[in-house]
XYZ file of C-alpha atoms in Angstrom:
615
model
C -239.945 35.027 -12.545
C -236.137 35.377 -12.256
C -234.024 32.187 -11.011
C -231.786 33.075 -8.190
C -228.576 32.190 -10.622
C -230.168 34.634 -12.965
C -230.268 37.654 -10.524
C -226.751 36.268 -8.900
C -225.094 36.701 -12.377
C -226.867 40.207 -12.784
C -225.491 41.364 -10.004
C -222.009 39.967 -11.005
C -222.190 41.834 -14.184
C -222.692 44.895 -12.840
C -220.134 44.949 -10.074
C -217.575 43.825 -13.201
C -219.052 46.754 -14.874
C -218.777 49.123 -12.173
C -214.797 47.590 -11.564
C -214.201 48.703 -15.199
C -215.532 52.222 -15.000
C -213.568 52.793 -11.574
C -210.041 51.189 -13.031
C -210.508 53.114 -16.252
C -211.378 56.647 -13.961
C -208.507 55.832 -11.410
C -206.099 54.603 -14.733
C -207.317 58.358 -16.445
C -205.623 60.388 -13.149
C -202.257 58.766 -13.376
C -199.546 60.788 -14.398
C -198.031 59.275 -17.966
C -194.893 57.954 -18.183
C -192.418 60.426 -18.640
C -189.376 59.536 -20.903
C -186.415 61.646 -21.689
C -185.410 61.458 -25.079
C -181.684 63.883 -26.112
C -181.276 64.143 -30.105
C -177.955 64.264 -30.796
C -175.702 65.697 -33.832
C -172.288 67.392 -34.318
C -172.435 70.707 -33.710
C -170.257 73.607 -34.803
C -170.364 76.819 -34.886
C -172.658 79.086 -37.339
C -169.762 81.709 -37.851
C -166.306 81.326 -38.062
C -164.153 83.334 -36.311
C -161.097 83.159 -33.452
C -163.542 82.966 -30.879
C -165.125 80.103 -32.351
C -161.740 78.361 -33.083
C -160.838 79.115 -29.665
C -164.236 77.347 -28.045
C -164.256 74.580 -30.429
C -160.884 73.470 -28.998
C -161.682 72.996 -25.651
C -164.559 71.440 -26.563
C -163.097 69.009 -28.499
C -160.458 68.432 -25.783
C -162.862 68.216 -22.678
C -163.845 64.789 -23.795
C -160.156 63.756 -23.550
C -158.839 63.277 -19.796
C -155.387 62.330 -21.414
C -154.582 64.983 -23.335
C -152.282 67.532 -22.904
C -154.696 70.237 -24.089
C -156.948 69.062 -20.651
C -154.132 68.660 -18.631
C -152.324 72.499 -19.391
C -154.476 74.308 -21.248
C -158.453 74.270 -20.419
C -158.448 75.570 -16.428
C -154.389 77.647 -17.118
C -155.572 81.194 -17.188
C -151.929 81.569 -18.824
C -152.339 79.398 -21.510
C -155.464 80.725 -22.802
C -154.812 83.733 -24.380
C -151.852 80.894 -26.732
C -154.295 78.565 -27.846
C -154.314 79.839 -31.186
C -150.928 79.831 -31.852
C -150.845 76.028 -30.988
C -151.574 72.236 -32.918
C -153.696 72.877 -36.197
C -155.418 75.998 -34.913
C -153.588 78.141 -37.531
C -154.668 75.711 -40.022
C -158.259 76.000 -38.910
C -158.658 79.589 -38.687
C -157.642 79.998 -42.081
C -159.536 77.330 -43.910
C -162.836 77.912 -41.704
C -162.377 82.020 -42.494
C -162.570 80.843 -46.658
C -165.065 78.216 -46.314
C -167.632 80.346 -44.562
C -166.849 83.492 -46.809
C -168.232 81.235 -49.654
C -171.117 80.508 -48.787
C -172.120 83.782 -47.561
C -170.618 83.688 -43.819
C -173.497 81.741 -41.777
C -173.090 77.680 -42.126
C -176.995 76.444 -42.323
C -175.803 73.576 -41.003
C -177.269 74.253 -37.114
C -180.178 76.072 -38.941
C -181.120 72.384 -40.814
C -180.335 70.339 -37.989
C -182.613 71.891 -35.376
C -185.415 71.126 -38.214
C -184.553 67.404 -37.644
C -184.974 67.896 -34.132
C -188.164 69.844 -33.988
C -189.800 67.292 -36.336
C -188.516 64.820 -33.965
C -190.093 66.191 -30.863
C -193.415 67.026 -33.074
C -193.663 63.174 -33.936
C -192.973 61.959 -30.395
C -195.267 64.656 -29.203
C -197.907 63.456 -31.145
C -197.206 59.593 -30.915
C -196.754 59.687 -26.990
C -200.015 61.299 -26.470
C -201.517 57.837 -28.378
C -199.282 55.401 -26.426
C -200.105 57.781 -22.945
C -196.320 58.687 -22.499
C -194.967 61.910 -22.191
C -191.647 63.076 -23.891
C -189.568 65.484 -23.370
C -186.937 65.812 -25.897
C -183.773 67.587 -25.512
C -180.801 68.233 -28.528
C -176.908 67.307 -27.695
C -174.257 68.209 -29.803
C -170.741 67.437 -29.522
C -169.481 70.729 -29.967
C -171.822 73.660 -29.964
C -171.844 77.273 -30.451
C -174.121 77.359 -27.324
C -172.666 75.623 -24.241
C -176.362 74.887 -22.877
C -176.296 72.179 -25.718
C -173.573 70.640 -24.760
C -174.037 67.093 -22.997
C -172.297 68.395 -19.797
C -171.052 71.778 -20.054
C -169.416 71.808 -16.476
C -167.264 69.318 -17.902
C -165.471 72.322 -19.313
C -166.485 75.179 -15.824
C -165.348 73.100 -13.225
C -161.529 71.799 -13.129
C -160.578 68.738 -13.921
C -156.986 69.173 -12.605
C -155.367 70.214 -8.877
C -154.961 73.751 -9.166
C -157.012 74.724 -11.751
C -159.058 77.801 -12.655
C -162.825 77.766 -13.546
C -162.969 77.981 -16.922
C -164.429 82.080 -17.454
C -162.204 82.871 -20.169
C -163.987 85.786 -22.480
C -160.947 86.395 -24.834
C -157.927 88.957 -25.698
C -156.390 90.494 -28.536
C -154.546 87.284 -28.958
C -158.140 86.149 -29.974
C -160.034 87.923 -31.793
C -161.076 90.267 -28.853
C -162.210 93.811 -29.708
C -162.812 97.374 -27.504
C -160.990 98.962 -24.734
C -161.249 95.852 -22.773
C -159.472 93.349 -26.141
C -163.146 90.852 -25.187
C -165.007 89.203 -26.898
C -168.200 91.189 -28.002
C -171.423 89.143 -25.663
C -169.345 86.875 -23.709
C -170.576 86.060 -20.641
C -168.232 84.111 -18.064
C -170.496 81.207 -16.947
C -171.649 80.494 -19.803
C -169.969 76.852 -18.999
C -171.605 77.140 -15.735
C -174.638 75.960 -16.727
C -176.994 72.932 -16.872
C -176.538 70.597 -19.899
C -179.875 68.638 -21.658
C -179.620 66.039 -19.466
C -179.436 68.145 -16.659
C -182.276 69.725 -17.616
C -184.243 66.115 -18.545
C -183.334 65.176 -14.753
C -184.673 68.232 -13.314
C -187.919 67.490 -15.286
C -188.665 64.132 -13.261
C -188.086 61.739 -16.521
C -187.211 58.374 -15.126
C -185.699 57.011 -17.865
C -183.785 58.869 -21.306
C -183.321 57.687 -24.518
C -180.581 58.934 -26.946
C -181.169 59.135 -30.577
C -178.088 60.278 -32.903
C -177.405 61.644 -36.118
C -173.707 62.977 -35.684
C -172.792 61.309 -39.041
C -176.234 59.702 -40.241
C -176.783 57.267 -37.221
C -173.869 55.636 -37.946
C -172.025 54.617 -34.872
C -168.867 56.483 -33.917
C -166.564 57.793 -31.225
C -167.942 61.338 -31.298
C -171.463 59.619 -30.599
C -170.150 57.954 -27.895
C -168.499 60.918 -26.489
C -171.947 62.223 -25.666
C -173.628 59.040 -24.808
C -170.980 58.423 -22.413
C -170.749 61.531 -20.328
C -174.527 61.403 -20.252
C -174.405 58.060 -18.821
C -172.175 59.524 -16.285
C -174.178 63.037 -15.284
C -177.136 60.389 -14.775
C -174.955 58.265 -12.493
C -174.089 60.894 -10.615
C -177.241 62.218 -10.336
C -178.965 58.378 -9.227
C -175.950 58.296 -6.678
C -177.027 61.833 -4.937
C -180.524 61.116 -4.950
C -180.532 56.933 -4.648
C -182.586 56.129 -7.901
C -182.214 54.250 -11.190
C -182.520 55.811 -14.722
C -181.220 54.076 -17.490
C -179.759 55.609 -20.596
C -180.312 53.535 -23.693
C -178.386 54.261 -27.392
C -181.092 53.536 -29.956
C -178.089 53.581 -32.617
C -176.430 51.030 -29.982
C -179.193 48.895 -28.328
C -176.872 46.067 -27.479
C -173.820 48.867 -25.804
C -171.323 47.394 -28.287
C -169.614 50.120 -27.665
C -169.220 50.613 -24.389
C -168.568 46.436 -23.526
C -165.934 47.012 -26.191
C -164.359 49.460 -24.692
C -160.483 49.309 -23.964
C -160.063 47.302 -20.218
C -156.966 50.018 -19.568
C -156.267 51.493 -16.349
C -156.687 54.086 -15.912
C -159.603 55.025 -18.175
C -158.064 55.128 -22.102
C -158.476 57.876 -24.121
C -157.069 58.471 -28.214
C -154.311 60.629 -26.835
C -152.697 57.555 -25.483
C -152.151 56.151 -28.338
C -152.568 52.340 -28.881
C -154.817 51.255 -26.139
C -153.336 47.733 -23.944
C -156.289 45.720 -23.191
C -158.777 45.899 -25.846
C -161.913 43.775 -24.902
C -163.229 41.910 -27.326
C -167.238 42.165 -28.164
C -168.636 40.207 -31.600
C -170.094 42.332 -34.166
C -172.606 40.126 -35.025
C -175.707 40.206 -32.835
C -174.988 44.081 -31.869
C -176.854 46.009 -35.080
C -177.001 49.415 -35.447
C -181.209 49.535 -36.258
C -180.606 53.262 -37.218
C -177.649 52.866 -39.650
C -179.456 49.516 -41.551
C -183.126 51.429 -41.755
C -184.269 51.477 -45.209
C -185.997 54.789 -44.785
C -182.258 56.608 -44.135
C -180.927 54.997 -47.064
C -183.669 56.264 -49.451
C -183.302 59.964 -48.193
C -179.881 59.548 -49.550
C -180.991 57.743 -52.831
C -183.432 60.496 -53.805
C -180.835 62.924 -53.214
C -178.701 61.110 -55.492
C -181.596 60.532 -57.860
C -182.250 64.886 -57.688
C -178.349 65.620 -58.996
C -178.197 63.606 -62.282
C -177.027 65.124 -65.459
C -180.041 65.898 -68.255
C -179.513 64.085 -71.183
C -176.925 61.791 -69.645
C -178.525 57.664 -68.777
C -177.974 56.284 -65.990
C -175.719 53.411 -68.015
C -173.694 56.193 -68.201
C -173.688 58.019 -64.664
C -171.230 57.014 -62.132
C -171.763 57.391 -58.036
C -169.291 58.084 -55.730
C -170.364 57.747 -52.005
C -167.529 59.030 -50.335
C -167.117 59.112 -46.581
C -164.754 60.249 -43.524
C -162.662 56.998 -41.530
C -162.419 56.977 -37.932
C -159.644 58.048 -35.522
C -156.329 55.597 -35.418
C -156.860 53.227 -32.739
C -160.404 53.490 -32.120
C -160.850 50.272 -34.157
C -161.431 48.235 -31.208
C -164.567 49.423 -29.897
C -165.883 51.927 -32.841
C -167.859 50.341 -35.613
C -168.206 53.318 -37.943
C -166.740 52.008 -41.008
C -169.056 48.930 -40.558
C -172.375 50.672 -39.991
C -171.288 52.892 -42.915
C -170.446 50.123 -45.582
C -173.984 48.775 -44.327
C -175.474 51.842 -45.071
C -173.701 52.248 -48.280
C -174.843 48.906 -49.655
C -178.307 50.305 -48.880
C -177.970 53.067 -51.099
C -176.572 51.000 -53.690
C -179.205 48.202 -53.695
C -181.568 50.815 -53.773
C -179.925 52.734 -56.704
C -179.903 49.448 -58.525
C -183.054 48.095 -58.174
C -184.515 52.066 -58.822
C -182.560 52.002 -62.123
C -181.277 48.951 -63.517
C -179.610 50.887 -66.727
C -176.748 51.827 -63.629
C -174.184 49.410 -63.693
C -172.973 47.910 -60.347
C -169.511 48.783 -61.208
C -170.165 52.415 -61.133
C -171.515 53.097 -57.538
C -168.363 53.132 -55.714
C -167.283 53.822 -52.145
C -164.218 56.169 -51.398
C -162.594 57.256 -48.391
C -160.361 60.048 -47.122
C -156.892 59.843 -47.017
C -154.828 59.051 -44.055
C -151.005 59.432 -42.468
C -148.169 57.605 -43.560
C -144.912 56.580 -41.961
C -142.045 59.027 -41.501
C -139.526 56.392 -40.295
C -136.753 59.205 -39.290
C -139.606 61.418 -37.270
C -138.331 61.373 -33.535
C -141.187 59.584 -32.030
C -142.788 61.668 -29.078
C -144.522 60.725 -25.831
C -147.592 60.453 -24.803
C -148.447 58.277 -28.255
C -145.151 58.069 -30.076
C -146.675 59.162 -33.398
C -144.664 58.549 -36.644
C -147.161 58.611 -38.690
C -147.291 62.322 -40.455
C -149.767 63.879 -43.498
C -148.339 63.120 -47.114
C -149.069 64.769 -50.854
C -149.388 60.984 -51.647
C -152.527 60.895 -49.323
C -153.770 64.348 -50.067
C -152.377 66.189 -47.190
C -155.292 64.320 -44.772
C -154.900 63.151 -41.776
C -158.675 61.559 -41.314
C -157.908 58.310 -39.394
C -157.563 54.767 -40.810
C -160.943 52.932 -42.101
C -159.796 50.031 -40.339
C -162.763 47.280 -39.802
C -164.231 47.030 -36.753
C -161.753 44.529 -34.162
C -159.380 44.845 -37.150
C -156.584 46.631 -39.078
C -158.415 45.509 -42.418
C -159.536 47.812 -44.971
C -163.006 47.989 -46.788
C -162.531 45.635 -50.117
C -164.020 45.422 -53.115
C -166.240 48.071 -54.687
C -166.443 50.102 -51.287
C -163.212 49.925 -50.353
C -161.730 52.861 -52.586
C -159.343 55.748 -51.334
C -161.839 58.209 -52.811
C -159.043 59.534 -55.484
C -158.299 55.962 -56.873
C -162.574 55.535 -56.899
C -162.546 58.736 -59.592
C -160.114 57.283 -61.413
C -161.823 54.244 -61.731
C -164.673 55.951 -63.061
C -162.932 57.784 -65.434
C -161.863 54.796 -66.778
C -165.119 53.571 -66.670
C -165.796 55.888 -69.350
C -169.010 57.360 -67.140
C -170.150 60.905 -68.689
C -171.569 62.244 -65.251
C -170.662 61.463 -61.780
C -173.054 62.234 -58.722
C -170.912 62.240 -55.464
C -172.419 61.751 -52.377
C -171.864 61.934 -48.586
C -173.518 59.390 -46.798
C -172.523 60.171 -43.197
C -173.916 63.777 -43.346
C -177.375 64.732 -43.576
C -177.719 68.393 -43.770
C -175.442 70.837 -45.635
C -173.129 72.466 -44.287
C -169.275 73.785 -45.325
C -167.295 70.495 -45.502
C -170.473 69.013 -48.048
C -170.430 73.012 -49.632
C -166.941 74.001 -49.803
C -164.194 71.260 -48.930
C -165.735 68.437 -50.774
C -165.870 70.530 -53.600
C -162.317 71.559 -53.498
C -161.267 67.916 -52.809
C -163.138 66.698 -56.058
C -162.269 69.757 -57.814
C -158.530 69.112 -58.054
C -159.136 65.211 -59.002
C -161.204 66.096 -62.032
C -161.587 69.816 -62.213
C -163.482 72.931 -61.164
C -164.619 73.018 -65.190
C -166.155 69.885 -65.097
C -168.438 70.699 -61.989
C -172.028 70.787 -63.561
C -173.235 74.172 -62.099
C -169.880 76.091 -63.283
C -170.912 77.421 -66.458
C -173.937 79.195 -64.471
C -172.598 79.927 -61.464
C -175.100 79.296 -58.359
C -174.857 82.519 -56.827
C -177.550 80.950 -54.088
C -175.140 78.922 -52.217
C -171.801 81.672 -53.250
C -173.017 84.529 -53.353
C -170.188 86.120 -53.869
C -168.206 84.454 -56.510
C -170.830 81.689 -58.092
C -168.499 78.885 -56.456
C -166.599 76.866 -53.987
C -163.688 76.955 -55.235
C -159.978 77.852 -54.189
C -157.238 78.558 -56.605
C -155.224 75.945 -54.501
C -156.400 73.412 -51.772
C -154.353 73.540 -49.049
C -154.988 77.273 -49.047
C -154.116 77.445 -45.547
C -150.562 76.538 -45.761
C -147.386 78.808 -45.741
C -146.803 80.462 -49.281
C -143.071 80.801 -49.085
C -140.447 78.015 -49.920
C -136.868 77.852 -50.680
C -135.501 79.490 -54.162
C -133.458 76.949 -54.271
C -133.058 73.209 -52.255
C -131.037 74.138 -49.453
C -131.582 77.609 -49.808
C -132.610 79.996 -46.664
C -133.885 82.473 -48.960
C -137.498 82.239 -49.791
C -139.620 83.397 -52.867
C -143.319 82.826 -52.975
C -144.008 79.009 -53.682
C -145.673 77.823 -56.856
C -149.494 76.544 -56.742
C -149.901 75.860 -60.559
C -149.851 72.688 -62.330
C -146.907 72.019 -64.624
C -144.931 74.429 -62.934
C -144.816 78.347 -62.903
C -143.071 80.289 -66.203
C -140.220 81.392 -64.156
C -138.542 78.038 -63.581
C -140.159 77.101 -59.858
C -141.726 73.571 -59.260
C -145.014 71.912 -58.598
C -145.617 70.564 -56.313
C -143.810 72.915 -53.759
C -141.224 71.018 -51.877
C -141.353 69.834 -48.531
C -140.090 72.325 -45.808
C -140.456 70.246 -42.475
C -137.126 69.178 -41.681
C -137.300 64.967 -42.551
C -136.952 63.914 -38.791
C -139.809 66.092 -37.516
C -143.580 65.273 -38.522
C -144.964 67.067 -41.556
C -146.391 70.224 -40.738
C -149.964 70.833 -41.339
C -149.068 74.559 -43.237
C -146.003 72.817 -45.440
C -146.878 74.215 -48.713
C -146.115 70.372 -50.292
C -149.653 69.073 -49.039
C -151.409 72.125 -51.080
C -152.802 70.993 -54.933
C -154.207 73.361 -57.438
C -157.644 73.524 -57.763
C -157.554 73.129 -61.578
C -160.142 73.299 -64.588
C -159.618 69.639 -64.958
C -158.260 68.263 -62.507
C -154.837 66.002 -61.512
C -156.108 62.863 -62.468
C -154.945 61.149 -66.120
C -152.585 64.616 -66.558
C -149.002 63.792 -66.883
C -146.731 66.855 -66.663
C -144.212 65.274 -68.741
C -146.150 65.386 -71.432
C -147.001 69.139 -71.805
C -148.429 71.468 -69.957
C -152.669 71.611 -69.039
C -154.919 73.268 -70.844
C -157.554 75.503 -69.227
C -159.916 75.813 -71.913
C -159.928 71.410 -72.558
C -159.061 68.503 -70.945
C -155.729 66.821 -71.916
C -154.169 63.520 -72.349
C -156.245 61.097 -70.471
C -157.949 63.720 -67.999
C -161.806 63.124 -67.164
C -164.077 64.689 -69.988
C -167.493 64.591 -68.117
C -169.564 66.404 -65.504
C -169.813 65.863 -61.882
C -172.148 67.251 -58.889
C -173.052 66.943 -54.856
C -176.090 64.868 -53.977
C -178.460 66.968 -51.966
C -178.711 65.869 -48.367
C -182.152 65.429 -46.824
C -181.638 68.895 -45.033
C -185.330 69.484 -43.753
C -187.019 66.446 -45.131
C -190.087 65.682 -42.480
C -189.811 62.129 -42.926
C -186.623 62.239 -40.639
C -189.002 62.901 -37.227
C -191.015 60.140 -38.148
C -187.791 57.578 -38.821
C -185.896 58.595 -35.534
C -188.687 58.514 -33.417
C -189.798 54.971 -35.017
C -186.395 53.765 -33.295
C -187.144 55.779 -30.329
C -190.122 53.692 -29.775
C -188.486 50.546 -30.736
C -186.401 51.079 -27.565
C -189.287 51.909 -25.392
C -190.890 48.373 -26.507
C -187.711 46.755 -26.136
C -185.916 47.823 -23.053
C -186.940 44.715 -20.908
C -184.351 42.769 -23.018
C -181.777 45.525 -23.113
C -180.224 45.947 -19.374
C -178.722 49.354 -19.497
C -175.026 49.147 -18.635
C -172.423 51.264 -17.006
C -170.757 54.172 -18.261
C -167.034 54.471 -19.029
C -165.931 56.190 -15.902
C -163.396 58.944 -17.384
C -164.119 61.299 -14.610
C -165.350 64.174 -16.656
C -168.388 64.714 -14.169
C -166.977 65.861 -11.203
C -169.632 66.041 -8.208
């Protein structure tokens, strides 16, 4: 005989029961959350040619309200057939034409990078369906070949001045345009006139995006924010039309250092401004950059270090050169990039060590590009009253300042290396094979294939490059090699025959002088008070068999077949960069999910208003 509490509690139990079953079944019909979630990387273009040159410009420039190049040139149906002519474009379309006839005409950069992205959407794919979310994952990049990538490619249709023109430009002879009509071959008109990945997340009923970026190896940097930004300002647009909320987190950037850092000028300031006014000042410490500091993106880099050492030489006596771009003057005050970077360099290295303790710490150096100097008699220039011009002293680069984040401090110490003055040091370390690496890039591409190369090759030699007695006729086809005669190979070829002189004879690209009495280095032919032009022939170095550094030309002349005086008498090679490593989709969409766990603590904050998305 059952008590009445016994059949009361029965009874309980299976109404709980039933409750279960009809939460689970209603729970089963709901929709899953559906989060956005835009890769983003550089860009560029998979062939070089005027076209591309031409695109790549505007690009660049749309991001910039401030410039000139937005102001005149981007909606000035007069202008456009000129842009070539004007800034560094000559410079470009000449070094971009060699580079990509090296390696066989197609970059595989874009090829490689849309492998990171498809693992990417694989592994959220897969770990969504788990955690009942849905992604849907776009890919960004800050200049593209295709304007659909783009993070708002309207930014570049619609005008951004009074006046203006849509932007349907499809090219002239000027530009590389071919057939009756002097267009370019495929162009179609709108293709600006389309919607961008965010666009396209938005129309897709995501209610909140996530940005993941790779632009230089998750490392936080103005070109990042570039895209981050304007996508923070489609989706504002887009919540003011239709009255909802989305927010737009930065896994590299959980904290928005850099958009709370941002310069306080008004109106909105932009790097064509110059010096910003009102820099706003945001600690470092407590804003981490989770992607830059993983473990897992330092290893990829390791082993690629680890794949390029020299048979038969120890690692006591291998040298490692991580060498890396700065950022853009003035961006100090809200871009972190040389920060993130020296944190991800002391990753490598720690791992290095601890992987191989025969490699002394003294011998994994950082090195950066060079950067302007002072021309005090240059007639400083509105808008940004630049003195500051390209020198042989600083390799004929003009690659920003690694200034510290809220600083003007250099890196120190062992990382702190203008990437020349690192070589030497290893030279004089007496190392027998040096593995240079590029931390901020992950997939190869022409600057890690061809300039890099060329940039090494006239430190410490084309000779001394570990693949040149072979050839590798995989990545040249065509010649076995990188390698130019002369770096600099863009710049005029005709100098003075005498100082003062207005006739010209061919300049001379060959160290120690040519036979016939004319110097090297060329000299300088950019009158003193103007800034140094990026085709003066004095910024162009021979691309020797070994190398500048430790020759003295008043000591004899070099020696192709051996190195001379003090010169460096080892090998040297390129790390290999994770290019389609799989372990990439599962590291980026680790963070990914880190933000989705997270975002309660992470208010999502408001864009830099520059006006690019026009309504």
């Amino acid at each position: 005989m059952k008590t009445g509490s016994d059949s009361l509690w029965r009874r309980l139990c299976a109404i709980a029961i039933i409750s279960l079953l009809v939460s689970a079944c209603v729970t089963s019909d709901l929709p899953p959350r559906r989060v956005g979630v835009v890769y983003v990387s550089h860009g560029g273009n998979d062939t070089a040619s005027q076209r591309s040159s031409w695109e790549s410009t505007l690009q660049i420039f749309s991001y910039d309200p401030n410039s000139v190049v937005y102001r005149n040139v981007i909606w000035n149906p007069q202008v456009w057939p000129q842009v070539l002519r004007f800034g560094n474009a000559p410079k470009e379309i000449s070094k971009y034409a060699f580079e990509y006839a090296r390696i066989g005409g197609v970059d595989p950069a874009q090829r490689l990078t849309l492998a990171h992205y498809e693992a990417l959407r694989r592994e959220l794919e897969a770990r969504g369906r788990e955690a009942g979310v849905e992604f849907i994952v776009e890919h960004a990049e800050w200049l593209s070949d295709d304007p659909a990538n783009l993070v708002y490619p309207r930014a570049i249709f619609k005008p951004g001045v009074p006046g203006g023109t849509p932007m349907r430009y499809c090219g002239s002879a000027a530009d590389g345009g071919t057939g009756p009509e002097s267009r370019w071959s495929g162009c179609d008109p709108d293709r600006y006139d389309v919607d961008g990945p965010v666009e396209r997340l938005l129309g897709a009923g995501v209610t909140e995006i996530i940005m993941v970026d790779l632009t230089t190896s998750g490392v936080r940097f103005c070109k990042s924010f570039d895209v981050v930004n304007t996508a923070r300002q489609v989706v504002a647009a887009f919540d003011r039309r239709n009255g909802t909320t989305t927010p737009v987190r930065w896994a590299n950037d959980p904290g928005d250092l850099m958009t709370r850092s941002y310069p306080a000028d008004t109106p909105a300031w932009t790097l064509s401004l110059g010096a910003p006014r009102h820099d706003r000042t945001v600690p470092l410490a407590g804003n981490p950059n989770p992607v830059a500091a993983d473990p897992a993106l330092a290893l990829l880099h390791v082993e690629g270090i680890e794949s390029r050492i020299a048979p038969g030489v120890s690692w006591a006596d291998t040298g490692v050169l991580l060498i890396n771009h700065a950022t853009r003057e003035n961006n100090a005050g809200f871009d972190p990039k040389i920060d993130d970077t020296l944190l991800l360099n002391a990753n490598i290295k720690a791992l290095l060590l601890g992987r191989h303790p025969g490699l002394a710490p003294g011998n994994v150096l950082g090195g950066w590009f060079g950067r302007k100097v002072e021309n005090p008699q240059a007639v400083a220039r509105p808008p940004a009253f630049e003195r500051r011009e390209r020198s042989r002293e600083m390799r004929g680069e003009n690659l920003g300042d690694a200034w510290l984040y809220e600083t003007e401090t250099l890196p120190q110490g062992d990382m702190g290396y203008l990437y020349w003055d690192a070589l030497e040091q290893l030279r004089r370390n007496g190392v027998r094979h040096i593995v240079i690496a590029f931390p901020q890039i992950m997939v190869d591409s022409v600057l890690n294939l061809v300039e890099v190369p060329n940039q090494i090759g006239k430190e410490i030699g084309y000779k001394s490059w570990s693949d040149f007695a072979q050839g590798d006729f995989v990545r040249y086809p065509e010649v076995g090699h990188p390698f130019a005669d002369y770096w600099g190979m863009w710049v005029d070829t005709m100098c003075p025959a005498a100082p003062g002189s207005a006739d010209r004879v061919p300049c001379c690209f060959t160290m120690g002088g040519c036979a016939d009495g004319r110097p090297y280095p060329p000299p300088r032919t950019t009158p003193p008070d103007k800034l140094r032009n990026d085709l003066d022939p004095s910024l162009a170095f021979e691309v020797s068999a070994f190398g500048h550094l430790g020759y003295d030309p008043a000591l004899g002349r070099p020696d192709p077949d051996r190195p001379v005086q003090a010169q460096y008498r080892g090998t040297w090679s390129l790390w290999q960069p994770p290019n389609e490593d799989p372990r990439i989709g599962a590291l980026l969409a680790r963070h990914v999910l880190d933000v989705l766990r997270s975002e309660a603590a992470t208010p999502p904050v408001q864009p830099v208003d520059l006006g690019v998305v026009r309504e």
